[in-house]
Amino acid sequence: MKTGRNRFGPRDSARGARGTSLAAPFACLAVLLAAPSLSAQSPPASTCVDCHLQTGVDRLAAPARDFARDVHHAKGFTCADCHGGDPHDATMGAMSRSKGFIGVPAHRDVPALCGRCHSNADFMRRYNPQLRIDQVAEYRTSVHGQRLFATNDQKVAVCSSCHTAHSILPPSDTQSTVYPLHVADTCARCHADARYMAEYGIPTNQYSQYKASIHWTTLSKVGDLSAPTCNSCHGNHGAVPPGVKSVANVCGQCHAMQADNFEHSPHAAAFLAIGLPGCPTCHQNHEIHAASDRMLGASAPAVCANCHSPSDRGGRAAATMRTLIDRLRASRERALAILQRAERSGMEVGQPLFDLKGATDDLVTARLDIHTFDAAKVRTPVEQGLAVSHQAYEQGVMAFRELRVRRNGLAVSLALVLLVILGLVLKIRQIERRPGGGPKWHSIGGQS
Ligand code: HEC
Ligand code: HEC
Ligand code: HEC
Ligand code: HEC
Ligand code: HEC
Ligand code: HEC
Ligand code: HEC
Ligand code: HEC
Ligand code: HEC
C-alpha cells in the first residue's frame, strides 16, 4: 500500500514511513492524526465540518452533513483522516497542501486510501480484531480492480461506489448500502443501467432477473437473510463471474448436498468438457425459480430433454427417475388422504400420520439424489418411502374397517334397543286391551 498517494495514514505507519524532506510538517500531522484517542472514541469537533456546513454549497456541505452518521465519525475519525489537512484550523489554511491535504482523491486512488487503514492488521485489530483486512487484496482480483489498475477505467466500482464516501455504515446496519436487502440496488446503479454499461457489451438484466428469483423472494418476503444476493455469489470484493469451473462451489456454499452429488455425477466432467457451468445450466444463474418435478423427465418441459433424447441412456434415466418420484408422491398422497379422512371421522391415527413423515423425508432425499443423475440411487429412498406410505395407507384402511365394525355394532345394538322398545309398546297395548285392565287405572285416577 506504499503508493505515492499514501502520504498520511493510520497513526503508527504515519509516523514510520515518511519521506525525510516532509518530516517536519508530517511530524506535526502525525500528532494531529493521533488526536482522536483510541480509548475515547467520541466524535471529535472539526473545523472542516463547521466551515463546510456554512459554505451553502451542497457539494461541500453534503459530505459534512452525511458524515455525522458515518461509522468513521462514530469511531472518532475526522475528515482529515481521509483528506488530510488540519481539522483544528478554522481558516482556509486547514486545506493547505503543506498540512497533507490531498483534495478529492482520484477514482484510482480510493482503494489505497481506504486500504491504508483497512489493510493494516495491527491498526485494525485495535478497533475490531474480527474485521477482515483483505478487502483491497480481494478487490484487486475483481474485474473492477483489474480494469481500474490495468486501464484506469473510471466507470468500474471502487470502494466508495458501493460504500459511499461519507455515509459508510457496517454491513449489518439496515441503512447501509451493503446491507443484504440493499446490495442488489447498489450494484444495479451501474449494472442495470444499459447506457452506462453499453461499452462493455455485457447483459444488464441481472438485477431484473434476480428480483424475479426465489432467492430474492426468500430474502425480501420471507426475511431469510441466509438467501443470497449479488455479493453472496460474486464475493464482496472479488466480484468476478464465478466461471464455469467454480459455479457449483458458489451454489454449494448453501446447497452443499446437491453440489456434492453433482460433482460426483457424470455431468461434472461432461459439462466442463463442453464449457457449460454446473447448476445454472439447469437452474439459470440469476432468475432461479423453485424446482419442480416438471424439470425432470425425457420430454419437454423437462430440462433433461434439452440435451437427451428419450432413447439415450440419459433420457431413459430421466424417465425412470421421474416415474419413481411420481410414484412416491402419489403413494404418499394417497396415504395422507385416507389418514386425514380417518382423523376427521374421529379415529385415532396419530401414529401412522407421524410414521408417514418418514416417506416425506424419503421424498426429500430422492429429490436430492436426482443430482447424482443415477436412477439406481434415486430408487433406494423411493422404495423405502413407498414401503412407509404403503404401511400408513394400510393403517388408514384398517382404521376405516374398525370404524365400520363399530358402526355395525352400533347399528345392531340400536336395532336391539328398538326391538325391545317395540316389544314393550306391543306388550302395553296388549295389557290395555285386556278386559278390566283399563277401568282399573281410571278408578285409581278418580280416587285421587
Ligand atoms: C474556512 C472554511 C473551510 C475549512 C476550515 C475547511 N474547508 Fe474544505 N473547502 C472550503 C471551501 C470554500 C471549499 C471550496 C474551495 C474550492 O472550490 O476551491 C472547500 C473544498 C474542500 C474540498 C474539495 C476540494 C476540491 O478540489 O474540490 C475538500 C475535499 C475539503 N474542502 C475538505 C476539507 C477538510 C478535510 C477540511 C479540514 C481539514 C476542510 N476542508 C476545512 C471551506 C473550508
Ligand atoms: C473514509 C474517508 C473519507 C472521509 C472520512 C471523508 N471523506 Fe470526503 N471524500 C472521500 C472520497 C473517497 C471522496 C471521493 C468521492 C467519491 O468517491 O465518492 C470524497 C469526496 C469529498 C468531496 C468532494 C465531493 C464532490 O462531490 O466533489 C468533499 C467536498 C469532501 N469529500 C469533503 C469531506 C468532508 C468535509 C469530510 C468530513 C466531514 C470528509 N470529506 C470526510 C473520502 C472521505
Ligand atoms: C483512518 C483509517 C480508516 C480509513 C482511511 C478508512 N477506514 Fe473504514 N474503518 C476504520 C475503522 C477503525 C473502522 C471501525 C472498525 C470497527 O470498529 O468495526 C472502520 C469501519 C469501516 C466499515 C464498517 C466495518 C464493519 O463491519 O464494522 C466500513 C464498511 C469501512 N470502514 C469502509 C471504508 C471505506 C470504503 C473507506 C475508504 C473510502 C474507509 N473505510 C477508510 C478505519 C478507516
Ligand atoms: C462492488 C461493491 C463493493 C466494492 C467495490 C467494495 N466493497 Fe466493501 N463490501 C461490499 C459488500 C456487499 C459488503 C458486505 C459484506 C457482507 O454482507 O458481509 C462489503 C463489506 C466491507 C467491509 C466490512 C467487512 C467485510 O469485509 O465484510 C469493509 C471494511 C469493506 N467492505 C471495505 C471495502 C474497501 C476498503 C473497499 C475498496 C478496496 C471495498 N470495500 C470495495 C461491497 C463492496
Ligand atoms: C460504479 C459502477 C459499478 C458498481 C456500483 C458495480 N459495478 Fe460491477 N462492473 C462495473 C463495470 C463498469 C464493470 C466492467 C464490465 C466488464 O468489464 O465487462 C463491472 C464488472 C463486473 C463483473 C464482471 C462482469 C464480466 O463478465 O466481465 C461482475 C461480476 C460485477 N461487476 C459484479 C458487481 C456486483 C456484484 C456489484 C455490487 C456488489 C457491482 N458489480 C457493482 C461497474 C459497477
Ligand atoms: C445465486 C448466485 C448469483 C446471484 C445471487 C447473482 N449472480 Fe451474477 N452470476 C452468477 C453466475 C453463476 C454467473 C455466470 C457465471 C458463468 O457463467 O461463468 C453470473 C454472472 C454475472 C455477471 C456477468 C454477466 C455476463 O453475462 O458476463 C454479472 C455482471 C453479474 N452476474 C452481476 C450480478 C448482479 C448485479 C447481481 C445482483 C443483482 C447478481 N449477479 C446476482 C451467479 C449469481
Ligand atoms: C442436469 C440438470 C441439473 C443440474 C446440473 C442441477 N440440477 Fe438442481 N435440480 C434439477 C432437477 C430436475 C430438479 C427438480 C427435482 C424435482 O423436483 O423432482 C432439481 C432440484 C434442485 C433443488 C430443489 C430440490 C431439493 O433438493 O431441495 C435445488 C436446491 C437444486 N436443484 C440445486 C442445484 C444445485 C446447487 C446445483 C449445482 C450443484 C444443481 N441443482 C444442478 C436439475 C439439475
Ligand atoms: C447464500 C446461500 C445461497 C447460495 C449461494 C445459493 N442459494 Fe439457492 N437457495 C438459498 C435459499 C435460502 C433458498 C430458499 C430456501 C430453500 O428452498 O432452501 C434457495 C433456493 C434455491 C432453489 C429452489 C429450491 C426449491 O426448494 O425449490 C434452487 C433451485 C436454488 N436455490 C439453486 C441455486 C443455485 C443454482 C445457486 C448458484 C447459482 C444457488 N442456489 C446459490 C440459498 C442459496
Ligand atoms: C446441457 C446438456 C445436458 C442436460 C440439460 C442434461 N444432460 Fe445428462 N448428459 C449430458 C452429457 C453431455 C452427458 C455425457 C455424455 C453422454 O453420456 O451422453 C450426459 C450424461 C448423462 C447420464 C449418463 C449417461 C451414461 O452414458 O452413463 C445420465 C444418466 C444423464 N445424463 C441424465 C440426465 C438427466 C436425468 C437430466 C435432467 C435432470 C440430464 N441428464 C440433463 C448433457 C446433459
Short mmCIF file of N, CA, C and O in Angstrom, two decimals, residues 308-380:
data_model
loop_
_atom_site.label_atom_id
_atom_site.label_comp_id
_atom_site.label_asym_id
_atom_site.label_seq_id
_atom_site.Cartn_x
_atom_site.Cartn_y
_atom_site.Cartn_z
N HIS A 308 -30.94 -34.63 -23.98
CA HIS A 308 -31.08 -36.07 -24.15
C HIS A 308 -32.33 -36.41 -24.96
O HIS A 308 -33.35 -35.73 -24.85
N SER A 309 -32.24 -37.47 -25.76
CA SER A 309 -33.44 -37.98 -26.43
C SER A 309 -34.01 -39.06 -25.51
O SER A 309 -33.29 -39.63 -24.70
N PRO A 310 -35.33 -39.34 -25.66
CA PRO A 310 -35.95 -40.31 -24.75
C PRO A 310 -35.25 -41.67 -24.80
O PRO A 310 -35.33 -42.43 -23.84
N SER A 311 -34.54 -41.96 -25.88
CA SER A 311 -33.99 -43.31 -26.00
C SER A 311 -32.53 -43.44 -25.56
O SER A 311 -32.04 -44.53 -25.37
N ASP A 312 -31.83 -42.30 -25.38
CA ASP A 312 -30.44 -42.48 -24.93
C ASP A 312 -30.41 -42.76 -23.43
O ASP A 312 -31.43 -42.70 -22.75
N ARG A 313 -29.21 -43.08 -22.94
CA ARG A 313 -29.15 -43.51 -21.53
C ARG A 313 -29.58 -42.42 -20.57
O ARG A 313 -30.25 -42.69 -19.58
N GLY A 314 -29.20 -41.18 -20.89
CA GLY A 314 -29.61 -40.07 -20.04
C GLY A 314 -31.13 -39.92 -20.03
O GLY A 314 -31.75 -39.75 -18.98
N GLY A 315 -31.72 -40.01 -21.23
CA GLY A 315 -33.17 -39.85 -21.36
C GLY A 315 -33.91 -40.95 -20.62
O GLY A 315 -34.92 -40.69 -19.94
N ARG A 316 -33.40 -42.16 -20.75
CA ARG A 316 -34.06 -43.28 -20.06
C ARG A 316 -33.96 -43.12 -18.55
O ARG A 316 -34.92 -43.34 -17.82
N ALA A 317 -32.76 -42.67 -18.10
CA ALA A 317 -32.59 -42.45 -16.66
C ALA A 317 -33.55 -41.38 -16.18
O ALA A 317 -34.17 -41.49 -15.12
N ALA A 318 -33.69 -40.33 -16.99
CA ALA A 318 -34.58 -39.22 -16.61
C ALA A 318 -36.00 -39.72 -16.45
O ALA A 318 -36.69 -39.39 -15.47
N ALA A 319 -36.46 -40.52 -17.43
CA ALA A 319 -37.83 -41.02 -17.39
C ALA A 319 -38.04 -41.92 -16.17
O ALA A 319 -39.05 -41.83 -15.47
N THR A 320 -37.04 -42.79 -15.91
CA THR A 320 -37.16 -43.70 -14.76
C THR A 320 -37.25 -42.90 -13.45
O THR A 320 -38.09 -43.17 -12.60
N MET A 321 -36.37 -41.90 -13.32
CA MET A 321 -36.36 -41.13 -12.07
C MET A 321 -37.68 -40.40 -11.88
O MET A 321 -38.21 -40.33 -10.77
N ARG A 322 -38.21 -39.88 -13.00
CA ARG A 322 -39.47 -39.16 -12.89
C ARG A 322 -40.58 -40.11 -12.44
O ARG A 322 -41.39 -39.79 -11.56
N THR A 323 -40.59 -41.32 -13.04
CA THR A 323 -41.61 -42.30 -12.65
C THR A 323 -41.49 -42.64 -11.17
O THR A 323 -42.49 -42.71 -10.46
N LEU A 324 -40.26 -42.82 -10.72
CA LEU A 324 -40.04 -43.16 -9.31
C LEU A 324 -40.57 -42.06 -8.40
O LEU A 324 -41.30 -42.32 -7.45
N ILE A 325 -40.19 -40.83 -8.72
CA ILE A 325 -40.62 -39.69 -7.89
C ILE A 325 -42.15 -39.57 -7.91
O ILE A 325 -42.79 -39.39 -6.88
N ASP A 326 -42.73 -39.71 -9.12
CA ASP A 326 -44.19 -39.61 -9.25
C ASP A 326 -44.87 -40.68 -8.39
O ASP A 326 -45.87 -40.40 -7.73
N ARG A 327 -44.33 -41.89 -8.44
CA ARG A 327 -44.95 -42.99 -7.68
C ARG A 327 -44.91 -42.70 -6.19
O ARG A 327 -45.89 -42.89 -5.48
N LEU A 328 -43.75 -42.24 -5.72
CA LEU A 328 -43.62 -41.97 -4.29
C LEU A 328 -44.58 -40.85 -3.87
O LEU A 328 -45.27 -40.95 -2.86
N ARG A 329 -44.62 -39.80 -4.68
CA ARG A 329 -45.51 -38.69 -4.35
C ARG A 329 -46.96 -39.17 -4.27
O ARG A 329 -47.68 -38.87 -3.32
N ALA A 330 -47.38 -39.94 -5.31
CA ALA A 330 -48.77 -40.40 -5.39
C ALA A 330 -49.10 -41.30 -4.20
O ALA A 330 -50.14 -41.15 -3.56
N SER A 331 -48.16 -42.19 -3.90
CA SER A 331 -48.42 -43.15 -2.83
C SER A 331 -48.49 -42.44 -1.48
O SER A 331 -49.32 -42.75 -0.63
N ARG A 332 -47.62 -41.45 -1.30
CA ARG A 332 -47.62 -40.69 -0.06
C ARG A 332 -48.92 -39.89 0.07
O ARG A 332 -49.53 -39.83 1.13
N GLU A 333 -49.35 -39.31 -1.05
CA GLU A 333 -50.57 -38.50 -1.00
C GLU A 333 -51.80 -39.36 -0.73
O GLU A 333 -52.71 -38.95 0.00
N ARG A 334 -51.82 -40.58 -1.32
CA ARG A 334 -52.94 -41.48 -1.11
C ARG A 334 -53.04 -41.83 0.38
O ARG A 334 -54.12 -41.78 0.98
N ALA A 335 -51.87 -42.13 0.98
CA ALA A 335 -51.86 -42.49 2.40
C ALA A 335 -52.31 -41.31 3.25
O ALA A 335 -53.11 -41.44 4.18
N LEU A 336 -51.79 -40.14 2.89
CA LEU A 336 -52.12 -38.94 3.67
C LEU A 336 -53.63 -38.68 3.61
O LEU A 336 -54.27 -38.37 4.61
N ALA A 337 -54.20 -38.84 2.40
CA ALA A 337 -55.62 -38.54 2.21
C ALA A 337 -56.49 -39.45 3.08
O ALA A 337 -57.39 -38.98 3.78
N ILE A 338 -56.19 -40.75 3.07
CA ILE A 338 -57.05 -41.67 3.83
C ILE A 338 -56.88 -41.42 5.33
O ILE A 338 -57.86 -41.45 6.09
N LEU A 339 -55.65 -41.12 5.76
CA LEU A 339 -55.42 -40.88 7.19
C LEU A 339 -56.13 -39.61 7.64
O LEU A 339 -56.70 -39.55 8.73
N GLN A 340 -56.11 -38.61 6.78
CA GLN A 340 -56.77 -37.36 7.16
C GLN A 340 -58.29 -37.55 7.23
O GLN A 340 -58.96 -37.01 8.11
N ARG A 341 -58.83 -38.38 6.32
CA ARG A 341 -60.28 -38.65 6.36
C ARG A 341 -60.62 -39.41 7.66
O ARG A 341 -61.60 -39.09 8.31
N ALA A 342 -59.75 -40.37 7.99
CA ALA A 342 -59.98 -41.15 9.21
C ALA A 342 -59.96 -40.23 10.43
O ALA A 342 -60.78 -40.34 11.33
N GLU A 343 -58.99 -39.28 10.41
CA GLU A 343 -58.87 -38.35 11.53
C GLU A 343 -60.15 -37.51 11.66
O GLU A 343 -60.67 -37.31 12.77
N ARG A 344 -60.67 -37.06 10.50
CA ARG A 344 -61.89 -36.25 10.54
C ARG A 344 -63.07 -37.06 11.06
O ARG A 344 -64.00 -36.51 11.65
N SER A 345 -63.04 -38.38 10.83
CA SER A 345 -64.13 -39.23 11.30
C SER A 345 -63.94 -39.59 12.77
O SER A 345 -64.70 -40.41 13.29
N GLY A 346 -62.91 -39.01 13.39
CA GLY A 346 -62.75 -39.20 14.82
C GLY A 346 -61.92 -40.42 15.20
O GLY A 346 -61.91 -40.84 16.35
N MET A 347 -61.23 -41.03 14.23
CA MET A 347 -60.41 -42.19 14.56
C MET A 347 -59.03 -41.73 15.04
O MET A 347 -58.54 -40.67 14.65
N GLU A 348 -58.38 -42.52 15.85
CA GLU A 348 -57.06 -42.20 16.36
C GLU A 348 -56.00 -42.70 15.36
O GLU A 348 -55.74 -43.90 15.30
N VAL A 349 -55.44 -41.78 14.56
CA VAL A 349 -54.44 -42.17 13.55
C VAL A 349 -53.16 -41.35 13.72
O VAL A 349 -52.40 -41.17 12.77
N GLY A 350 -52.92 -40.84 14.91
CA GLY A 350 -51.73 -40.02 15.19
C GLY A 350 -50.44 -40.74 14.82
O GLY A 350 -49.56 -40.17 14.17
N GLN A 351 -50.35 -42.01 15.19
CA GLN A 351 -49.11 -42.75 14.95
C GLN A 351 -48.82 -42.92 13.46
O GLN A 351 -47.74 -42.55 12.99
N PRO A 352 -49.77 -43.49 12.68
CA PRO A 352 -49.47 -43.63 11.25
C PRO A 352 -49.22 -42.28 10.57
O PRO A 352 -48.38 -42.19 9.67
N LEU A 353 -49.89 -41.21 11.01
CA LEU A 353 -49.62 -39.89 10.42
C LEU A 353 -48.17 -39.50 10.71
O LEU A 353 -47.48 -38.94 9.86
N PHE A 354 -47.71 -39.80 11.93
CA PHE A 354 -46.33 -39.50 12.29
C PHE A 354 -45.37 -40.34 11.45
O PHE A 354 -44.39 -39.84 10.91
N ASP A 355 -45.69 -41.63 11.33
CA ASP A 355 -44.83 -42.53 10.54
C ASP A 355 -44.68 -42.06 9.10
O ASP A 355 -43.63 -42.20 8.48
N LEU A 356 -45.77 -41.47 8.58
CA LEU A 356 -45.76 -41.05 7.18
C LEU A 356 -44.72 -39.94 6.93
O LEU A 356 -44.28 -39.74 5.80
N LYS A 357 -44.32 -39.24 7.99
CA LYS A 357 -43.27 -38.21 7.83
C LYS A 357 -41.99 -38.85 7.29
O LYS A 357 -41.21 -38.20 6.61
N GLY A 358 -41.80 -40.14 7.57
CA GLY A 358 -40.64 -40.85 7.05
C GLY A 358 -40.64 -40.84 5.53
O GLY A 358 -39.61 -40.65 4.89
N ALA A 359 -41.84 -41.02 4.94
CA ALA A 359 -41.95 -41.02 3.48
C ALA A 359 -41.68 -39.63 2.93
O ALA A 359 -41.11 -39.48 1.84
N THR A 360 -42.08 -38.60 3.69
CA THR A 360 -41.80 -37.22 3.26
C THR A 360 -40.29 -37.01 3.22
O THR A 360 -39.76 -36.43 2.27
N ASP A 361 -39.59 -37.49 4.24
CA ASP A 361 -38.13 -37.37 4.26
C ASP A 361 -37.51 -38.13 3.10
O ASP A 361 -36.55 -37.67 2.48
N ASP A 362 -38.08 -39.32 2.80
CA ASP A 362 -37.53 -40.09 1.68
C ASP A 362 -37.70 -39.34 0.36
O ASP A 362 -36.84 -39.41 -0.52
N LEU A 363 -38.81 -38.62 0.24
CA LEU A 363 -39.04 -37.84 -0.98
C LEU A 363 -37.99 -36.73 -1.09
O LEU A 363 -37.44 -36.49 -2.17
N VAL A 364 -37.70 -36.09 0.02
CA VAL A 364 -36.66 -35.04 0.03
C VAL A 364 -35.33 -35.64 -0.39
O VAL A 364 -34.63 -35.09 -1.25
N THR A 365 -35.00 -36.81 0.17
CA THR A 365 -33.73 -37.47 -0.18
C THR A 365 -33.70 -37.83 -1.66
O THR A 365 -32.70 -37.60 -2.35
N ALA A 366 -34.82 -38.36 -2.15
CA ALA A 366 -34.86 -38.77 -3.56
C ALA A 366 -34.64 -37.56 -4.47
O ALA A 366 -33.90 -37.65 -5.46
N ARG A 367 -35.28 -36.42 -4.11
CA ARG A 367 -35.10 -35.23 -4.95
C ARG A 367 -33.67 -34.74 -4.90
O ARG A 367 -33.14 -34.23 -5.89
N LEU A 368 -33.04 -34.89 -3.73
CA LEU A 368 -31.62 -34.52 -3.62
C LEU A 368 -30.79 -35.44 -4.51
O LEU A 368 -29.87 -35.00 -5.19
N ASP A 369 -31.12 -36.75 -4.47
CA ASP A 369 -30.33 -37.74 -5.19
C ASP A 369 -30.48 -37.62 -6.70
O ASP A 369 -29.71 -38.23 -7.46
N ILE A 370 -31.48 -36.85 -7.15
CA ILE A 370 -31.60 -36.61 -8.58
C ILE A 370 -30.28 -36.06 -9.12
O ILE A 370 -29.88 -36.34 -10.24
N HIS A 371 -29.60 -35.32 -8.24
CA HIS A 371 -28.36 -34.69 -8.70
C HIS A 371 -27.20 -35.67 -8.87
O HIS A 371 -26.11 -35.27 -9.26
N THR A 372 -27.43 -36.97 -8.56
CA THR A 372 -26.43 -37.97 -8.93
C THR A 372 -26.68 -38.39 -10.38
O THR A 372 -25.82 -38.97 -11.01
N PHE A 373 -27.91 -38.09 -10.87
CA PHE A 373 -28.36 -38.48 -12.21
C PHE A 373 -28.20 -39.99 -12.42
O PHE A 373 -27.92 -40.46 -13.50
N ASP A 374 -28.37 -40.72 -11.31
CA ASP A 374 -28.24 -42.16 -11.33
C ASP A 374 -29.56 -42.74 -10.79
O ASP A 374 -29.86 -42.61 -9.61
N ALA A 375 -30.34 -43.37 -11.68
CA ALA A 375 -31.67 -43.83 -11.30
C ALA A 375 -31.62 -44.82 -10.14
O ALA A 375 -32.49 -44.83 -9.28
N ALA A 376 -30.55 -45.64 -10.10
CA ALA A 376 -30.44 -46.64 -9.03
C ALA A 376 -30.35 -45.96 -7.66
O ALA A 376 -30.92 -46.44 -6.68
N LYS A 377 -29.66 -44.82 -7.62
CA LYS A 377 -29.50 -44.11 -6.34
C LYS A 377 -30.83 -43.51 -5.89
O LYS A 377 -31.10 -43.41 -4.71
N VAL A 378 -31.63 -43.09 -6.86
CA VAL A 378 -32.93 -42.49 -6.52
C VAL A 378 -33.90 -43.59 -6.07
O VAL A 378 -34.75 -43.37 -5.21
N ARG A 379 -33.70 -44.79 -6.64
CA ARG A 379 -34.62 -45.88 -6.34
C ARG A 379 -34.62 -46.25 -4.85
O ARG A 379 -35.66 -46.54 -4.27
N THR A 380 -33.43 -46.21 -4.23
CA THR A 380 -33.34 -46.64 -2.82
C THR A 380 -34.28 -45.85 -1.90
O THR A 380 -35.14 -46.45 -1.26
#
